[in-house]
PDB file of C-alpha atoms in Angstrom:
ATOM      1  CA  MET X   1      89.579  54.927 106.267  1.00 55.00           C
ATOM      2  CA  LEU X   2      86.257  55.442 104.493  1.00 48.00           C
ATOM      3  CA  LYS X   3      84.410  55.457 107.837  1.00 50.00           C
ATOM      4  CA  ASN X   4      86.761  58.186 109.134  1.00 48.00           C
ATOM      5  CA  ASN X   5      86.203  60.317 106.019  1.00 43.00           C
ATOM      6  CA  ILE X   6      82.426  59.943 106.325  1.00 46.00           C
ATOM      7  CA  LEU X   7      82.577  60.862 110.015  1.00 41.00           C
ATOM      8  CA  VAL X   8      84.693  63.945 109.319  1.00 39.00           C
ATOM      9  CA  LEU X   9      82.415  65.015 106.462  1.00 39.00           C
ATOM     10  CA  SER X  10      79.339  64.545 108.660  1.00 42.00           C
ATOM     11  CA  LEU X  11      80.839  66.679 111.429  1.00 39.00           C
ATOM     12  CA  VAL X  12      81.784  69.424 108.966  1.00 37.00           C
ATOM     13  CA  LEU X  13      78.245  69.488 107.556  1.00 37.00           C
ATOM     14  CA  ILE X  14      76.662  69.620 111.010  1.00 41.00           C
ATOM     15  CA  LEU X  15      78.967  72.415 112.172  1.00 38.00           C
ATOM     16  CA  SER X  16      78.458  74.448 109.003  1.00 39.00           C
ATOM     17  CA  ALA X  17      74.672  74.119 109.352  1.00 41.00           C
ATOM     18  CA  CYS X  18      74.894  75.487 112.893  1.00 41.00           C
ATOM     19  CA  ALA X  19      77.043  78.384 111.733  1.00 38.00           C
ATOM     20  CA  SER X  20      74.588  79.388 109.000  1.00 38.00           C
ATOM     21  CA  GLU X  21      71.567  79.726 111.305  1.00 41.00           C
ATOM     22  CA  ARG X  22      70.148  83.229 111.395  1.00 42.00           C
ATOM     23  CA  PRO X  23      70.369  85.079 114.702  1.00 46.00           C
ATOM     24  CA  SER X  24      67.066  85.532 116.491  1.00 50.00           C
ATOM     25  CA  LEU X  25      65.547  89.006 116.345  1.00 53.00           C
ATOM     26  CA  MET X  26      65.121  90.372 119.864  1.00 52.00           C
ATOM     27  CA  GLY X  27      62.833  93.200 120.858  1.00 53.00           C
ATOM     28  CA  LEU X  28      63.280  96.062 123.288  1.00 49.00           C
ATOM     29  CA  ASP X  29      62.936  93.696 126.232  1.00 54.00           C
ATOM     30  CA  GLY X  30      65.872  91.592 125.078  1.00 52.00           C
ATOM     31  CA  GLY X  31      68.692  93.988 124.338  1.00 54.00           C
ATOM     32  CA  ALA X  32      70.161  97.458 124.242  1.00 54.00           C
ATOM     33  CA  ILE X  33      69.971  99.976 121.415  1.00 54.00           C
ATOM     34  CA  PRO X  34      72.752  99.333 118.883  1.00 60.00           C
ATOM     35  CA  PRO X  35      75.409 102.069 119.429  1.00 66.00           C
ATOM     36  CA  ALA X  36      75.009 103.564 115.942  1.00 66.00           C
ATOM     37  CA  PHE X  37      71.348 104.274 116.744  1.00 77.00           C
ATOM     38  CA  ALA X  38      71.770 105.733 120.237  1.00 79.00           C
ATOM     39  CA  SER X  39      70.881 109.242 118.979  1.00 80.00           C
ATOM     40  CA  PHE X  40      67.432 107.952 117.977  1.00 86.00           C
ATOM     41  CA  PRO X  41      66.002 106.385 121.170  1.00 88.00           C
ATOM     42  CA  ASP X  42      62.361 106.833 120.145  1.00 91.00           C
ATOM     43  CA  VAL X  43      62.589 104.179 117.424  1.00 93.00           C
ATOM     44  CA  PRO X  44      63.451 100.494 117.928  1.00 93.00           C
ATOM     45  CA  PHE X  45      66.243  99.024 115.812  1.00 92.00           C
ATOM     46  CA  PRO X  46      67.143  95.339 115.491  1.00 91.00           C
ATOM     47  CA  THR X  47      70.430  94.102 116.868  1.00 87.00           C
ATOM     48  CA  ASP X  48      73.140  93.664 114.242  1.00 89.00           C
ATOM     49  CA  ALA X  49      71.762  96.524 112.130  1.00 91.00           C
ATOM     50  CA  ILE X  50      74.372  98.392 110.069  1.00 91.00           C
ATOM     51  CA  VAL X  51      73.793 102.039 109.188  1.00 92.00           C
ATOM     52  CA  ASP X  52      74.244 103.053 105.545  1.00 93.00           C
ATOM     53  CA  LEU X  53      75.977 106.386 106.120  1.00 90.00           C
ATOM     54  CA  ASP X  54      75.856 107.302 102.414  1.00 93.00           C
ATOM     55  CA  GLU X  55      72.053 107.043 102.337  1.00 94.00           C
ATOM     56  CA  THR X  56      71.220 108.304 105.853  1.00 93.00           C
ATOM     57  CA  LYS X  57      70.179 111.952 106.067  1.00 93.00           C
ATOM     58  CA  ALA X  58      69.000 112.894 109.556  1.00 92.00           C
ATOM     59  CA  LEU X  59      68.994 116.155 111.503  1.00 92.00           C
ATOM     60  CA  GLY X  60      68.744 116.402 115.262  1.00 88.00           C
ATOM     61  CA  SER X  61      68.646 113.652 117.830  1.00 84.00           C
ATOM     62  CA  GLY X  62      66.599 112.331 120.694  1.00 85.00           C
ATOM     63  CA  GLU X  63      62.862 112.560 120.106  1.00 86.00           C
ATOM     64  CA  ASN X  64      63.080 115.518 117.729  1.00 87.00           C
ATOM     65  CA  TRP X  65      65.131 114.184 114.844  1.00 92.00           C
ATOM     66  CA  ILE X  66      63.836 114.379 111.283  1.00 94.00           C
ATOM     67  CA  GLY X  67      65.053 112.813 108.065  1.00 96.00           C
ATOM     68  CA  SER X  68      65.785 109.274 106.916  1.00 96.00           C
ATOM     69  CA  LEU X  69      67.879 106.542 108.479  1.00 95.00           C
ATOM     70  CA  VAL X  70      68.855 103.689 106.182  1.00 96.00           C
ATOM     71  CA  TYR X  71      70.238 100.434 107.488  1.00 96.00           C
ATOM     72  CA  THR X  72      70.697  96.795 106.565  1.00 95.00           C
ATOM     73  CA  THR X  73      70.126  93.885 108.875  1.00 94.00           C
ATOM     74  CA  PRO X  74      70.808  90.140 108.593  1.00 94.00           C
ATOM     75  CA  TYR X  75      67.136  89.352 109.271  1.00 95.00           C
ATOM     76  CA  ASN X  76      64.666  88.664 106.484  1.00 95.00           C
ATOM     77  CA  PRO X  77      62.108  91.382 105.630  1.00 96.00           C
ATOM     78  CA  SER X  78      59.223  89.434 107.140  1.00 95.00           C
ATOM     79  CA  SER X  79      61.008  89.180 110.508  1.00 95.00           C
ATOM     80  CA  VAL X  80      61.807  92.909 110.453  1.00 96.00           C
ATOM     81  CA  PHE X  81      58.151  93.703 109.673  1.00 97.00           C
ATOM     82  CA  ASP X  82      57.029  91.543 112.625  1.00 97.00           C
ATOM     83  CA  PHE X  83      59.673  93.207 114.812  1.00 96.00           C
ATOM     84  CA  TYR X  84      58.222  96.672 114.144  1.00 97.00           C
ATOM     85  CA  VAL X  85      54.605  95.518 114.596  1.00 97.00           C
ATOM     86  CA  SER X  86      55.617  94.188 118.006  1.00 96.00           C
ATOM     87  CA  GLU X  87      58.019  96.918 119.144  1.00 95.00           C
ATOM     88  CA  MET X  88      56.504 100.228 117.972  1.00 96.00           C
ATOM     89  CA  PRO X  89      53.576 100.148 120.454  1.00 96.00           C
ATOM     90  CA  LYS X  90      56.075  99.653 123.304  1.00 95.00           C
ATOM     91  CA  LEU X  91      57.392 103.154 122.502  1.00 94.00           C
ATOM     92  CA  ASN X  92      53.848 104.580 122.246  1.00 95.00           C
ATOM     93  CA  TRP X  93      53.756 104.777 118.445  1.00 97.00           C
ATOM     94  CA  ILE X  94      50.241 104.448 117.008  1.00 97.00           C
ATOM     95  CA  GLU X  95      49.851 102.408 113.838  1.00 97.00           C
ATOM     96  CA  VAL X  96      48.210 104.336 110.990  1.00 97.00           C
ATOM     97  CA  ALA X  97      48.712 101.842 108.165  1.00 97.00           C
ATOM     98  CA  THR X  98      50.809  98.818 107.287  1.00 96.00           C
ATOM     99  CA  VAL X  99      51.224  96.992 103.998  1.00 97.00           C
ATOM    100  CA  ARG X 100      53.201  93.760 103.899  1.00 96.00           C
ATOM    101  CA  ALA X 101      54.477  93.319 100.344  1.00 95.00           C
ATOM    102  CA  LYS X 102      57.661  92.993  98.314  1.00 94.00           C
ATOM    103  CA  ILE X 103      58.477  96.443  99.699  1.00 96.00           C
ATOM    104  CA  SER X 104      56.568  96.730 102.969  1.00 97.00           C
ATOM    105  CA  HIS X 105      55.312 100.115 104.156  1.00 98.00           C
ATOM    106  CA  MET X 106      54.501 100.998 107.748  1.00 98.00           C
ATOM    107  CA  THR X 107      53.264 104.356 109.032  1.00 98.00           C
ATOM    108  CA  TYR X 108      53.085 105.377 112.683  1.00 97.00           C
ATOM    109  CA  ILE X 109      52.346 108.599 114.560  1.00 97.00           C
ATOM    110  CA  ARG X 110      53.227 109.827 118.029  1.00 94.00           C
ATOM    111  CA  ASN X 111      52.816 113.311 119.469  1.00 90.00           C
ATOM    112  CA  ASN X 112      54.001 115.806 116.858  1.00 90.00           C
ATOM    113  CA  ARG X 113      55.758 113.281 114.621  1.00 93.00           C
ATOM    114  CA  ALA X 114      55.004 110.749 111.933  1.00 96.00           C
ATOM    115  CA  LEU X 115      57.259 107.854 111.037  1.00 97.00           C
ATOM    116  CA  GLN X 116      57.336 105.777 107.863  1.00 98.00           C
ATOM    117  CA  ILE X 117      59.243 102.512 107.649  1.00 98.00           C
ATOM    118  CA  LEU X 118      60.045 100.874 104.311  1.00 98.00           C
ATOM    119  CA  ILE X 119      61.363  97.309 104.397  1.00 98.00           C
ATOM    120  CA  GLU X 120      62.731  95.571 101.321  1.00 97.00           C
ATOM    121  CA  MET X 121      64.876  92.586 100.444  1.00 94.00           C
ATOM    122  CA  ASP X 122      68.595  93.300 100.372  1.00 90.00           C
ATOM    123  CA  ASN X 123      71.231  90.784  99.267  1.00 84.00           C
ATOM    124  CA  GLY X 124      70.218  87.200  99.966  1.00 82.00           C
ATOM    125  CA  ASP X 125      67.727  86.908 102.804  1.00 86.00           C
ATOM    126  CA  SER X 126      68.622  90.159 104.579  1.00 94.00           C
ATOM    127  CA  ALA X 127      66.601  93.381 104.716  1.00 96.00           C
ATOM    128  CA  ARG X 128      67.244  97.010 103.804  1.00 97.00           C
ATOM    129  CA  VAL X 129      65.198  99.381 105.935  1.00 97.00           C
ATOM    130  CA  THR X 130      64.492 103.105 105.572  1.00 98.00           C
ATOM    131  CA  VAL X 131      63.009 104.894 108.583  1.00 97.00           C
ATOM    132  CA  THR X 132      61.780 108.415 107.815  1.00 97.00           C
ATOM    133  CA  ALA X 133      60.614 110.835 110.516  1.00 96.00           C
ATOM    134  CA  ILE X 134      58.700 114.040 109.763  1.00 95.00           C
ATOM    135  CA  PRO X 135      56.723 116.570 111.803  1.00 92.00           C
ATOM    136  CA  ASN X 136      53.030 115.698 112.309  1.00 88.00           C
ATOM    137  CA  THR X 137      51.364 119.088 112.559  1.00 81.00           C
ATOM    138  CA  ASN X 138      47.748 117.962 112.170  1.00 71.00           C
ATOM    139  CA  GLY X 139      47.560 116.905 115.825  1.00 57.00           C
ATOM    140  CA  VAL X 140      46.369 113.355 115.134  1.00 56.00           C
ATOM    141  CA  GLY X 141      47.923 110.769 117.418  1.00 52.00           C
ATOM    142  CA  LYS X 142      48.865 113.076 120.274  1.00 54.00           C
ATOM    143  CA  LEU X 143      49.212 111.352 123.611  1.00 51.00           C
TER     144      LEU X 143
END
């Protein structure tokens, strides 16, 4: 009886450990744009991102939108930072500055736009991300 209980407990622990593994963060090469972000194809977004509609304020769509998109994602802030470092150049964004910290800041430019990304810890080990797009009228970073 004791052996059966130990076996059952062991199986439960193994299965629960598998269930708690974080999903891997895939880049542009590994998946489609999450549906909630389809109006913003010029910026990469991690899979499983959830838009915060109360905090998001964006006008326009396509490659001319401006404003701020706020979302949460089950990935830790460090993984999200690495995701953007890897994925932004694939969409021809030029890195201006990045700061990896408790609240990470990333700034990119492309054509007539500038983009700032703020990444911070959300609940647990997940991240809250704010992506802000503004016009870049000084001409720096034009392709």
